[in-house]
Coordinates of C-alpha atoms in Angstrom, one line a residue:
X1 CA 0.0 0.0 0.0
X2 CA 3.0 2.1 -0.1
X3 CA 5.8 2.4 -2.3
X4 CA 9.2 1.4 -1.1
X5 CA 12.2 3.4 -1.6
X6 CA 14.6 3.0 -5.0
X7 CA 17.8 3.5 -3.1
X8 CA 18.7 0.4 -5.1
X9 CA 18.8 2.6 -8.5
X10 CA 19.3 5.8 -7.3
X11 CA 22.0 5.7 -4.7
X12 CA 24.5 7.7 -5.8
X13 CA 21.3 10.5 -6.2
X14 CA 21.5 13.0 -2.8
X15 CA 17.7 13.0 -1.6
X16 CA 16.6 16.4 -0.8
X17 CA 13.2 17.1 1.1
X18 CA 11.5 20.2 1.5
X19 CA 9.4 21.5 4.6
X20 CA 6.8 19.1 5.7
X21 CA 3.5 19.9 7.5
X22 CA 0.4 18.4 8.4
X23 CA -0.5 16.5 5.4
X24 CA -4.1 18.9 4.6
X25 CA -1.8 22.3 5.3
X26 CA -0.4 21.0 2.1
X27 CA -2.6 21.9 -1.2
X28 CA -4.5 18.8 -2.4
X29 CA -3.5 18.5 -6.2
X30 CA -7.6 18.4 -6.8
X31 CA -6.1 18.1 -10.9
X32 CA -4.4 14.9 -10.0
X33 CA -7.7 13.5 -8.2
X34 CA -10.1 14.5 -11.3
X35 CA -11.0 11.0 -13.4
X36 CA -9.5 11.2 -16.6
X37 CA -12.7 11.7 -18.6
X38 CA -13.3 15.4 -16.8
X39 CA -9.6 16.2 -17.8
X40 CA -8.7 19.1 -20.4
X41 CA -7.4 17.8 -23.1
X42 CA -3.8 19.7 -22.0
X43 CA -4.0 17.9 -18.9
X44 CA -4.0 15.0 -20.5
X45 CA -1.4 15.9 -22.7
X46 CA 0.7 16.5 -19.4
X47 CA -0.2 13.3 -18.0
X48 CA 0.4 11.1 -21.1
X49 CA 4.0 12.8 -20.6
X50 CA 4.8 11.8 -17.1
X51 CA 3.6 8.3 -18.4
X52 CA 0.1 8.4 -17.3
X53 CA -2.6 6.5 -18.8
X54 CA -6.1 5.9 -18.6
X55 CA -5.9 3.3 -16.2
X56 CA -2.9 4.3 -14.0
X57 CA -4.3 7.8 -13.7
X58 CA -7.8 6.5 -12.4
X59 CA -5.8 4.8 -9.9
X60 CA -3.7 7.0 -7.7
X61 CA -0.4 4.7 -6.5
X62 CA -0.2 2.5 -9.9
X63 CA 2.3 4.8 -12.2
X64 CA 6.3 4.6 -12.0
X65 CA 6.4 8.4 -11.8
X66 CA 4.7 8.4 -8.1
X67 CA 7.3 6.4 -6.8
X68 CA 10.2 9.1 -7.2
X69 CA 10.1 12.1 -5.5
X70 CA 9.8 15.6 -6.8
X71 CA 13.7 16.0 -6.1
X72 CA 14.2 12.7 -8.3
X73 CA 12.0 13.7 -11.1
X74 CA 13.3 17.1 -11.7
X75 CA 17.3 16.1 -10.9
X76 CA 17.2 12.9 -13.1
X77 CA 15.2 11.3 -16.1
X78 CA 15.7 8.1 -14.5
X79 CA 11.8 7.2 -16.2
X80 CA 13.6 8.4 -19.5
X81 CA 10.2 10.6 -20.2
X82 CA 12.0 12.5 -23.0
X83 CA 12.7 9.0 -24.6
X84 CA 16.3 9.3 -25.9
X85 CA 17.4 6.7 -23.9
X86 CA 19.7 8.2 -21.4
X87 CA 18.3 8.4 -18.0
X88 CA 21.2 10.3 -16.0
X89 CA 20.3 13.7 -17.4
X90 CA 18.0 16.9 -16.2
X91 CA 14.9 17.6 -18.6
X92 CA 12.4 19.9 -17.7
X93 CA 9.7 17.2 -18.7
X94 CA 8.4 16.3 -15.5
X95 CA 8.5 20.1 -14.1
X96 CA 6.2 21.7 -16.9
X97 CA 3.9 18.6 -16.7
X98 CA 3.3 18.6 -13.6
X99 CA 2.6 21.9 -13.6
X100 CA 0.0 21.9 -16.1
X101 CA -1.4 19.3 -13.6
X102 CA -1.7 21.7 -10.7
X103 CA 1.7 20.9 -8.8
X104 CA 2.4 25.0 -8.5
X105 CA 3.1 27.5 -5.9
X106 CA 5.9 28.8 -4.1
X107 CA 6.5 28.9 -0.3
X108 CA 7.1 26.4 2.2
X109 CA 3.8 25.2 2.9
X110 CA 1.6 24.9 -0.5
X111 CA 5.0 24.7 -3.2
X112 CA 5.0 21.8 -5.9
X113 CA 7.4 20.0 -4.3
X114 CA 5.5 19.3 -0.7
X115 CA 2.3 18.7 -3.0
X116 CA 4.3 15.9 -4.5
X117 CA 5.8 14.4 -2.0
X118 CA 3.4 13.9 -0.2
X119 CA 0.0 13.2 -1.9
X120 CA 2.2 11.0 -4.7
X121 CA 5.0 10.1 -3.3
X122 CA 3.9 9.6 0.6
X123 CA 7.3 10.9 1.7
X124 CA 9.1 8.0 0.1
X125 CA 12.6 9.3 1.5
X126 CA 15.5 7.5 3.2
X127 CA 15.1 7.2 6.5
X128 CA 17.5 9.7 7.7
X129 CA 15.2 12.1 6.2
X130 CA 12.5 11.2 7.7
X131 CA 14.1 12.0 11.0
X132 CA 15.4 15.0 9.5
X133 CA 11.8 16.7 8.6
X134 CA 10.0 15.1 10.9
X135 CA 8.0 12.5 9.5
X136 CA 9.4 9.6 11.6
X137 CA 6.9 9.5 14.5
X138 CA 4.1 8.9 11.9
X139 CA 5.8 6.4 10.0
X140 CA 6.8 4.9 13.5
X141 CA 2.9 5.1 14.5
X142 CA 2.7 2.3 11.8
X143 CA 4.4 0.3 13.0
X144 CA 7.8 0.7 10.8
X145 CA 11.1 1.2 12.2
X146 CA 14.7 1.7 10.3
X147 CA 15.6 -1.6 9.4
X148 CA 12.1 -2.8 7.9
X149 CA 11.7 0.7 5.6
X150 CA 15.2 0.3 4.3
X151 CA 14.3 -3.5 3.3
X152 CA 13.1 -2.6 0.2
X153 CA 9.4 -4.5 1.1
X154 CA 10.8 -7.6 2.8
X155 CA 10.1 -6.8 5.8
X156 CA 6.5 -4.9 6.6
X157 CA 5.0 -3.9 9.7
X158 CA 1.3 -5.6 10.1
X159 CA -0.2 -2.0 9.3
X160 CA 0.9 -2.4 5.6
X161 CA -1.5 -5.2 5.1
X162 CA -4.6 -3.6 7.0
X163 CA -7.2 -2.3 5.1
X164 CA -8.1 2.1 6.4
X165 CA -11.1 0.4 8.2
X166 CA -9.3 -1.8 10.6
X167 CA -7.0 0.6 11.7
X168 CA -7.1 2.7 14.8
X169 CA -7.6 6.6 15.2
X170 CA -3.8 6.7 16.1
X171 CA -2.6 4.6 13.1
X172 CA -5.5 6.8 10.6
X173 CA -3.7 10.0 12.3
X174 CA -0.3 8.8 11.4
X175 CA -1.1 7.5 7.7
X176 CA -3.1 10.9 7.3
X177 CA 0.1 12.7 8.0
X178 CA 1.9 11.4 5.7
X179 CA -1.3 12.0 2.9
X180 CA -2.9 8.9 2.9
X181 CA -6.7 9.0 2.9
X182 CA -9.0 6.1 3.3
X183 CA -9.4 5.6 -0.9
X184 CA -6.0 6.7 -1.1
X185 CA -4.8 3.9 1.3
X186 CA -7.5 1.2 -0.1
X187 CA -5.9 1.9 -3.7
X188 CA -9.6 2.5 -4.7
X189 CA -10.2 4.3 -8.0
X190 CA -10.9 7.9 -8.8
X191 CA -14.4 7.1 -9.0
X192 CA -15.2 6.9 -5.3
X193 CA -13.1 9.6 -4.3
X194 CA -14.3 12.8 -2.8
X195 CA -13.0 16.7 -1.2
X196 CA -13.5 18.1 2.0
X197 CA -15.1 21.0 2.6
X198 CA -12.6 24.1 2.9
X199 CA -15.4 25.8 5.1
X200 CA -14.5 25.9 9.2
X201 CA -17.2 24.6 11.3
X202 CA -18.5 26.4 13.9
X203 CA -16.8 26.1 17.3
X204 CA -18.4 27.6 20.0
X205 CA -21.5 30.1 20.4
X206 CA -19.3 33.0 20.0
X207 CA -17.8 31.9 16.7
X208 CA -14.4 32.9 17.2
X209 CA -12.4 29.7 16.3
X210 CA -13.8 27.1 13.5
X211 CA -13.0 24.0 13.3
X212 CA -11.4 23.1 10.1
X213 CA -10.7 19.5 8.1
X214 CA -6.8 20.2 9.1
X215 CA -7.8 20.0 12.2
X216 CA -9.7 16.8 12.6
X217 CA -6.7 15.1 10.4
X218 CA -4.4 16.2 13.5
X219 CA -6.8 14.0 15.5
X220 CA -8.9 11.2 13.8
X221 CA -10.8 10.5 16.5
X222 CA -12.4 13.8 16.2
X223 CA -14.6 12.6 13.3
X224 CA -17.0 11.1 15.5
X225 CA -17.4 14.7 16.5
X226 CA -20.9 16.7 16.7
X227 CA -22.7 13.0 16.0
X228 CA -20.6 12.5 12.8
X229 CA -21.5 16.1 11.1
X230 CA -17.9 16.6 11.1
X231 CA -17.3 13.8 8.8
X232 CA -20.0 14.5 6.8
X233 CA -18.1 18.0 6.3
X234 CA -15.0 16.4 6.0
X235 CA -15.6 13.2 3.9
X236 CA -12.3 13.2 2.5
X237 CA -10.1 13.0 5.9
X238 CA -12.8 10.7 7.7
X239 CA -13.1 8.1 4.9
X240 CA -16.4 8.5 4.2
X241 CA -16.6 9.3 0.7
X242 CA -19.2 6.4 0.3
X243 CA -21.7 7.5 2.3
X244 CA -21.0 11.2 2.5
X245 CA -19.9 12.4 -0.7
X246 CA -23.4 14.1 -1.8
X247 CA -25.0 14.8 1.9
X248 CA -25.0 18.4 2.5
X249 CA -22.7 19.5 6.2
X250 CA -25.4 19.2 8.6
X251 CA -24.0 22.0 11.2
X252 CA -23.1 25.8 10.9
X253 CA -19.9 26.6 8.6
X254 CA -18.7 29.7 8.2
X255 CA -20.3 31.9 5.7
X256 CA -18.5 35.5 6.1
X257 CA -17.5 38.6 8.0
X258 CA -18.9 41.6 8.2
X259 CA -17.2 44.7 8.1
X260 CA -17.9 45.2 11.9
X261 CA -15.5 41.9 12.3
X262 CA -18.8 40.0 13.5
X263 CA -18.7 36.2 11.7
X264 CA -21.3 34.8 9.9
X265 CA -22.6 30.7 10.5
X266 CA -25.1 29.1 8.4
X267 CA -26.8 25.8 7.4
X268 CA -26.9 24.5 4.7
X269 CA -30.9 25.0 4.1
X270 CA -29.7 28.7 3.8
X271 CA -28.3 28.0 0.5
X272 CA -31.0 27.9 -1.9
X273 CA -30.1 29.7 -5.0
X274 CA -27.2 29.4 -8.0
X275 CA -25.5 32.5 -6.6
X276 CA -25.0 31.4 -3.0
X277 CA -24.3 28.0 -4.7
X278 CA -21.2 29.4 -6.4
X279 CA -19.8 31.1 -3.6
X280 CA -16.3 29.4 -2.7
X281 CA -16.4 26.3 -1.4
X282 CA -20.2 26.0 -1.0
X283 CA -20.3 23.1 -3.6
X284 CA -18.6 21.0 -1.6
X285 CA -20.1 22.2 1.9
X286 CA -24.0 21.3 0.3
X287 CA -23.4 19.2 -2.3
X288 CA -27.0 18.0 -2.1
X289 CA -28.2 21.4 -3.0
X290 CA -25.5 22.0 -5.3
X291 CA -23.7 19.5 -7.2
X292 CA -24.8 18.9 -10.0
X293 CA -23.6 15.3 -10.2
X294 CA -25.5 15.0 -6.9
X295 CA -28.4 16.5 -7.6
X296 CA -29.7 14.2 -10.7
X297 CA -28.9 11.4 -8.6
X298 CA -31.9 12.1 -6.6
X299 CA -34.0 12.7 -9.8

């Protein structure tokens, strides 16, 4: 369920990470996660240059290109995607690809490189690194420790053959961190994927703090939260897809501010017209009401 490091190959290749976070501080590459039918014909273009197909792109994990890092795939053409046969070189192949596939931005938080590395590539690094940027305590959560993750997939800790369902809230908490979601995890296709909302829920009477999807993924437990409304508004993190991905959130989100600094909550009910429907992120807070793809499924 994860892919194991190509020290093998690329030894003599110096492994540079950038800054890690918590995996949903990170940008979601929402491109990468749209089926291949919805995609531009550009994007498609891109992919079929990275070495996507059809059926590797509808399933997240499957193509060659996911299992190098960003550092690999823009310091080597060790996939030889330019296809003149010499792999030790630097092409700008996978770079302008991948952006035209959403992997932009500049920073420490939301750059390409942290997009990659950790929704494709699940931090894929040599161990020292791990240590280094601070991903070992989740990979140690799972049960891994130096020796098995530099066997090359001989040895695997017993959470590499569970399925997201049987783990625990500590061991979901620890494979979020490292961008695993439940379909992500389950190697299920693009078809039963789904988004979070990007609207905080409300907190407290006062509404001074929401509560945001980042934040439940910092504690997996919490998506039993306010009698599972939070993941209904957070299908994505909470594996719920399944059941979730077309129920509208059932408790107040965040609608705006006023200019007097006083926040606004609503409900989804509130939402009953193509304008408030096209306000950011309300598609994905009341799907029911306004996804399209939702809505004739009730017809």
């Amino acid at each position: 369920m994860k892919f194991y490091s190509n020290l093998a190959v690329l030894s003599g290749i110096p492994f540079i990470a950038t800054h890690t976070a918590t995996a949903f501080e990170i940008d979601i590459p929402i491109i990468r996660y749209t089926e291949w039918k919805d995609l531009s014909n550009q994007q498609k273009r891109a992919a079929k240059r990275l070495g996507y197909a059809l059926k590797t792109w509808n399933q997240p994990g499957s193509a060659s290109v996911e299992g190098l890092t960003w550092w690999e795939n823009t310091n080597s053409d060790y996939l030889d995607l330019d296809g003149d046969g010499v792999t030790d070189e630097t092409t700008a192949i996978f770079k302008n690809n991948a952006r035209k596939l959403g992997f932009i931005g500049e920073g420490d938080l939301q750059n390409a490189a942290n997009m990659w590395d950790c929704w494709m590539n699940h931090y894929d690094y040599p161990w020292d690194d791990l240590v280094t940027y601070g991903i070992e305590p989740s990979v140690v959560a799972l049960g891994w420790n130096q020796t098995m993750w530099e066997s090359g997939g001989a040895l695997v800790p017993e959470s590499d053959n569970k399925w997201w369902d049987q783990f625990t809230d500590a061991e979901k908490t620890a494979a979020v961190a490292m961008c695993y979601t439940k379909n992500l995890w389950n190697e299920d296709k693009l078809s039963s994927f789904c988004m979070d909302s990007p609207k905080g829920l409300r907190n407290s009477p006062t509404g001074v703090k929401n509560q945001s999807c980042n934040w439940v993924a910092n504690n997996m437990a919490r998506c039993a939260l306010k009698n599972g409304g939070v993941s209904i508004h957070c299908p994505n993190t909470c594996g719920s897809c399944m059941e979730n991905k077309c129920v509208s959130t059932k408790n107040q989100f965040f609608w705006k501010e006023r200019d007097d600094g006083v926040r606004l909550y609503k409900k989804c009910p509130f939402v009953d017209s193509d304008a408030k429907c096209k306000r950011t992120g309300i598609k994905l807070t009341c799907p029911a009401q306004c996804d399209e793809k939702c809505i004739s499924m009730q017809i």
